[in-house]
Short mmCIF file of C-alpha atoms in Angstrom, two decimals:
data_model
loop_
_atom_site.label_atom_id
_atom_site.label_comp_id
_atom_site.label_asym_id
_atom_site.label_seq_id
_atom_site.Cartn_x
_atom_site.Cartn_y
_atom_site.Cartn_z
CA MET A 1 -48.23 -47.53 8.75
CA LEU A 2 -45.18 -45.18 9.71
CA SER A 3 -44.70 -43.44 12.27
CA ASN A 4 -45.40 -39.50 11.54
CA GLU A 5 -42.02 -38.58 12.99
CA LEU A 6 -40.02 -41.03 10.24
CA MET A 7 -43.91 -39.27 7.41
CA THR A 8 -41.45 -35.56 8.08
CA GLU A 9 -37.54 -37.30 8.19
CA LEU A 10 -38.21 -38.60 4.89
CA MET A 11 -39.91 -35.65 3.42
CA GLN A 12 -37.42 -33.51 4.76
CA GLU A 13 -35.02 -35.31 2.67
CA ALA A 14 -37.80 -35.47 -0.54
CA LEU A 15 -37.29 -31.36 0.21
CA ARG A 16 -33.32 -31.25 -0.43
CA LEU A 17 -33.93 -33.09 -3.97
CA ALA A 18 -37.06 -30.73 -4.65
CA VAL A 19 -34.17 -27.60 -4.09
CA TYR A 20 -31.82 -29.36 -6.75
CA ALA A 21 -34.56 -29.61 -9.45
CA GLN A 22 -35.37 -25.82 -8.70
CA GLU A 23 -31.56 -25.11 -9.26
CA ALA A 24 -31.71 -26.00 -11.66
CA ASP A 25 -34.63 -24.00 -13.21
CA GLU A 26 -37.16 -27.41 -12.59
CA VAL A 27 -40.21 -27.12 -10.85
CA PRO A 28 -39.94 -28.13 -7.33
CA ILE A 29 -40.75 -31.23 -6.52
CA GLY A 30 -39.10 -33.98 -4.33
CA ALA A 31 -40.01 -37.80 -4.75
CA LEU A 32 -38.55 -40.98 -2.70
CA VAL A 33 -39.30 -44.42 -2.33
CA TYR A 34 -39.07 -45.72 0.80
CA SER A 35 -39.09 -49.98 1.76
CA GLU A 36 -40.36 -50.89 4.73
CA GLU A 37 -37.18 -53.89 5.21
CA GLU A 38 -33.93 -51.31 2.97
CA GLY A 39 -34.65 -47.71 4.08
CA ILE A 40 -34.84 -45.17 1.41
CA ILE A 41 -34.05 -46.82 -1.60
CA GLY A 42 -34.49 -44.34 -4.96
CA ARG A 43 -34.93 -40.78 -4.71
CA GLY A 44 -35.87 -37.89 -7.89
CA TYR A 45 -36.17 -34.12 -8.70
CA ASN A 46 -38.77 -33.07 -11.92
CA GLN A 47 -36.20 -33.39 -14.34
CA THR A 48 -37.85 -32.97 -17.66
CA ARG A 49 -36.43 -29.77 -19.47
CA THR A 50 -33.12 -31.17 -18.31
CA CYS A 51 -33.67 -34.51 -19.82
CA ASN A 52 -36.10 -33.26 -22.51
CA ASP A 53 -38.95 -36.16 -21.34
CA PRO A 54 -41.88 -34.85 -20.48
CA SER A 55 -41.96 -38.58 -18.02
CA ALA A 56 -39.06 -37.02 -16.07
CA HIS A 57 -41.01 -36.53 -12.67
CA ALA A 58 -40.22 -37.03 -9.62
CA GLU A 59 -41.75 -40.09 -8.64
CA THR A 60 -41.33 -41.42 -11.68
CA ILE A 61 -37.57 -41.21 -11.70
CA ALA A 62 -37.64 -42.21 -7.32
CA ILE A 63 -39.56 -45.37 -8.69
CA ARG A 64 -36.35 -46.43 -11.65
CA GLN A 65 -34.42 -46.62 -9.13
CA ALA A 66 -36.50 -48.08 -6.19
CA CYS A 67 -37.39 -50.79 -8.88
CA GLY A 68 -33.74 -50.89 -10.12
CA TYR A 69 -32.42 -51.76 -7.16
CA LEU A 70 -34.48 -54.24 -6.10
CA LYS A 71 -34.62 -55.70 -9.30
CA ASN A 72 -38.26 -56.04 -9.45
CA TYR A 73 -40.82 -53.63 -11.29
CA ARG A 74 -43.65 -54.17 -8.37
CA LEU A 75 -42.48 -52.71 -4.64
CA PRO A 76 -45.85 -53.89 -2.18
CA SER A 77 -43.89 -52.22 0.81
CA CYS A 78 -42.50 -49.02 -0.15
CA TYR A 79 -44.28 -45.49 0.25
CA ILE A 80 -43.00 -42.75 -2.50
CA VAL A 81 -42.24 -39.72 -1.07
CA SER A 82 -43.09 -36.50 -2.41
CA THR A 83 -42.99 -33.43 -1.67
CA ILE A 84 -46.04 -32.16 -3.69
CA GLU A 85 -49.55 -34.90 -5.25
CA PRO A 86 -48.99 -37.24 -7.42
CA CYS A 87 -50.43 -35.91 -10.89
CA PHE A 88 -52.83 -38.45 -12.40
CA PHE A 89 -49.88 -39.31 -14.95
CA CYS A 90 -47.38 -40.09 -11.51
CA PHE A 91 -50.36 -41.76 -10.02
CA GLY A 92 -50.45 -43.81 -12.58
CA VAL A 93 -46.72 -45.76 -12.47
CA ILE A 94 -47.35 -45.89 -8.54
CA LEU A 95 -50.44 -48.68 -9.16
CA ASN A 96 -48.38 -50.09 -11.49
CA ALA A 97 -45.86 -49.84 -9.12
CA ARG A 98 -47.83 -51.65 -6.57
CA LEU A 99 -47.13 -49.52 -3.72
CA ARG A 100 -48.30 -50.09 -0.10
CA GLY A 101 -48.74 -46.08 0.07
CA VAL A 102 -48.27 -42.23 -0.99
CA ILE A 103 -47.83 -39.91 1.13
CA TYR A 104 -47.69 -36.38 -0.06
CA GLY A 105 -46.68 -32.64 1.40
CA ALA A 106 -48.79 -30.54 -0.31
CA PRO A 107 -52.02 -30.65 -3.07
CA GLU A 108 -51.23 -29.32 -6.35
CA PRO A 109 -54.76 -27.34 -7.19
CA LYS A 110 -54.24 -27.62 -11.17
CA MET A 111 -52.65 -31.61 -11.79
CA GLY A 112 -52.73 -33.09 -8.23
CA ALA A 113 -54.94 -36.62 -9.22
CA LEU A 114 -55.64 -37.50 -4.98
CA THR A 115 -57.74 -34.69 -3.90
CA HIS A 116 -59.07 -33.69 -6.77
CA ALA A 117 -61.27 -36.77 -8.43
CA ILE A 118 -58.92 -37.26 -11.27
CA ILE A 119 -58.67 -40.62 -9.64
CA PRO A 120 -61.51 -42.41 -9.03
CA THR A 121 -62.23 -43.15 -5.62
CA HIS A 122 -61.97 -46.96 -6.34
CA MET A 123 -58.80 -46.74 -8.33
CA GLN A 124 -57.34 -44.64 -4.98
CA ARG A 125 -58.30 -48.52 -2.99
CA HIS A 126 -54.93 -49.80 -5.18
CA LEU A 127 -53.64 -48.52 -2.15
CA HIS A 128 -53.60 -49.19 1.11
CA TYR A 129 -52.65 -46.04 2.50
CA ILE A 130 -52.24 -42.56 1.55
CA HIS A 131 -51.10 -39.62 4.19
CA HIS A 132 -51.05 -35.88 3.19
CA GLY A 133 -50.15 -32.77 5.18
CA ILE A 134 -46.58 -33.68 6.11
CA CYS A 135 -44.24 -30.31 5.81
CA MET A 136 -47.19 -28.33 3.78
CA GLU A 137 -46.18 -25.17 4.35
CA GLU A 138 -42.65 -26.04 3.43
CA CYS A 139 -43.36 -27.59 0.46
CA MET A 140 -45.63 -24.92 -0.55
CA ALA A 141 -43.61 -22.48 0.16
CA LEU A 142 -41.03 -23.95 -1.99
CA MET A 143 -43.09 -24.07 -5.45
CA GLN A 144 -44.85 -20.36 -4.86
CA ALA A 145 -41.38 -19.00 -4.42
CA PHE A 146 -40.17 -21.08 -7.40
CA PHE A 147 -43.45 -19.95 -9.36
CA LYS A 148 -43.67 -16.18 -7.99
CA GLU A 149 -39.64 -15.68 -9.25
CA LYS A 150 -40.80 -17.61 -13.12
CA ARG A 151 -43.16 -15.03 -13.21
CA ALA A 152 -41.13 -11.25 -12.13
CA LYS A 153 -39.07 -12.53 -15.05
CA ASN A 154 -41.35 -12.21 -17.62
#
């Protein structure tokens, strides 16, 4: 299990990645993959609009990079750290990559797969560890500011 100090440090890095998404006019979500043996081995931020790719979510990009780094499609000693609760799509990728755990900052009330019962409890059991609320206020503030600005422009 990761310490609160390490989870906070990792979430701060994920928040930096989320800012890259925001600067590209993407939904500001950042994610990284942390290996207990190697440290951070994958980084990603939302790029769905930039890449014209509906699968270019922060978590998926980070997982692809980590799999490339380890030259393996399975990541059993790794954790995904995301600023926002993973969606259903990302949760499927997380399960297929066999990640050890999920750490996220803020809940996602519309599309979140973990706390909003989109993913049945028996599917969540495939993860050894789920932790939420790390830097939650910062993660929520980034999302709220982004959408507030979007609404003001419209």
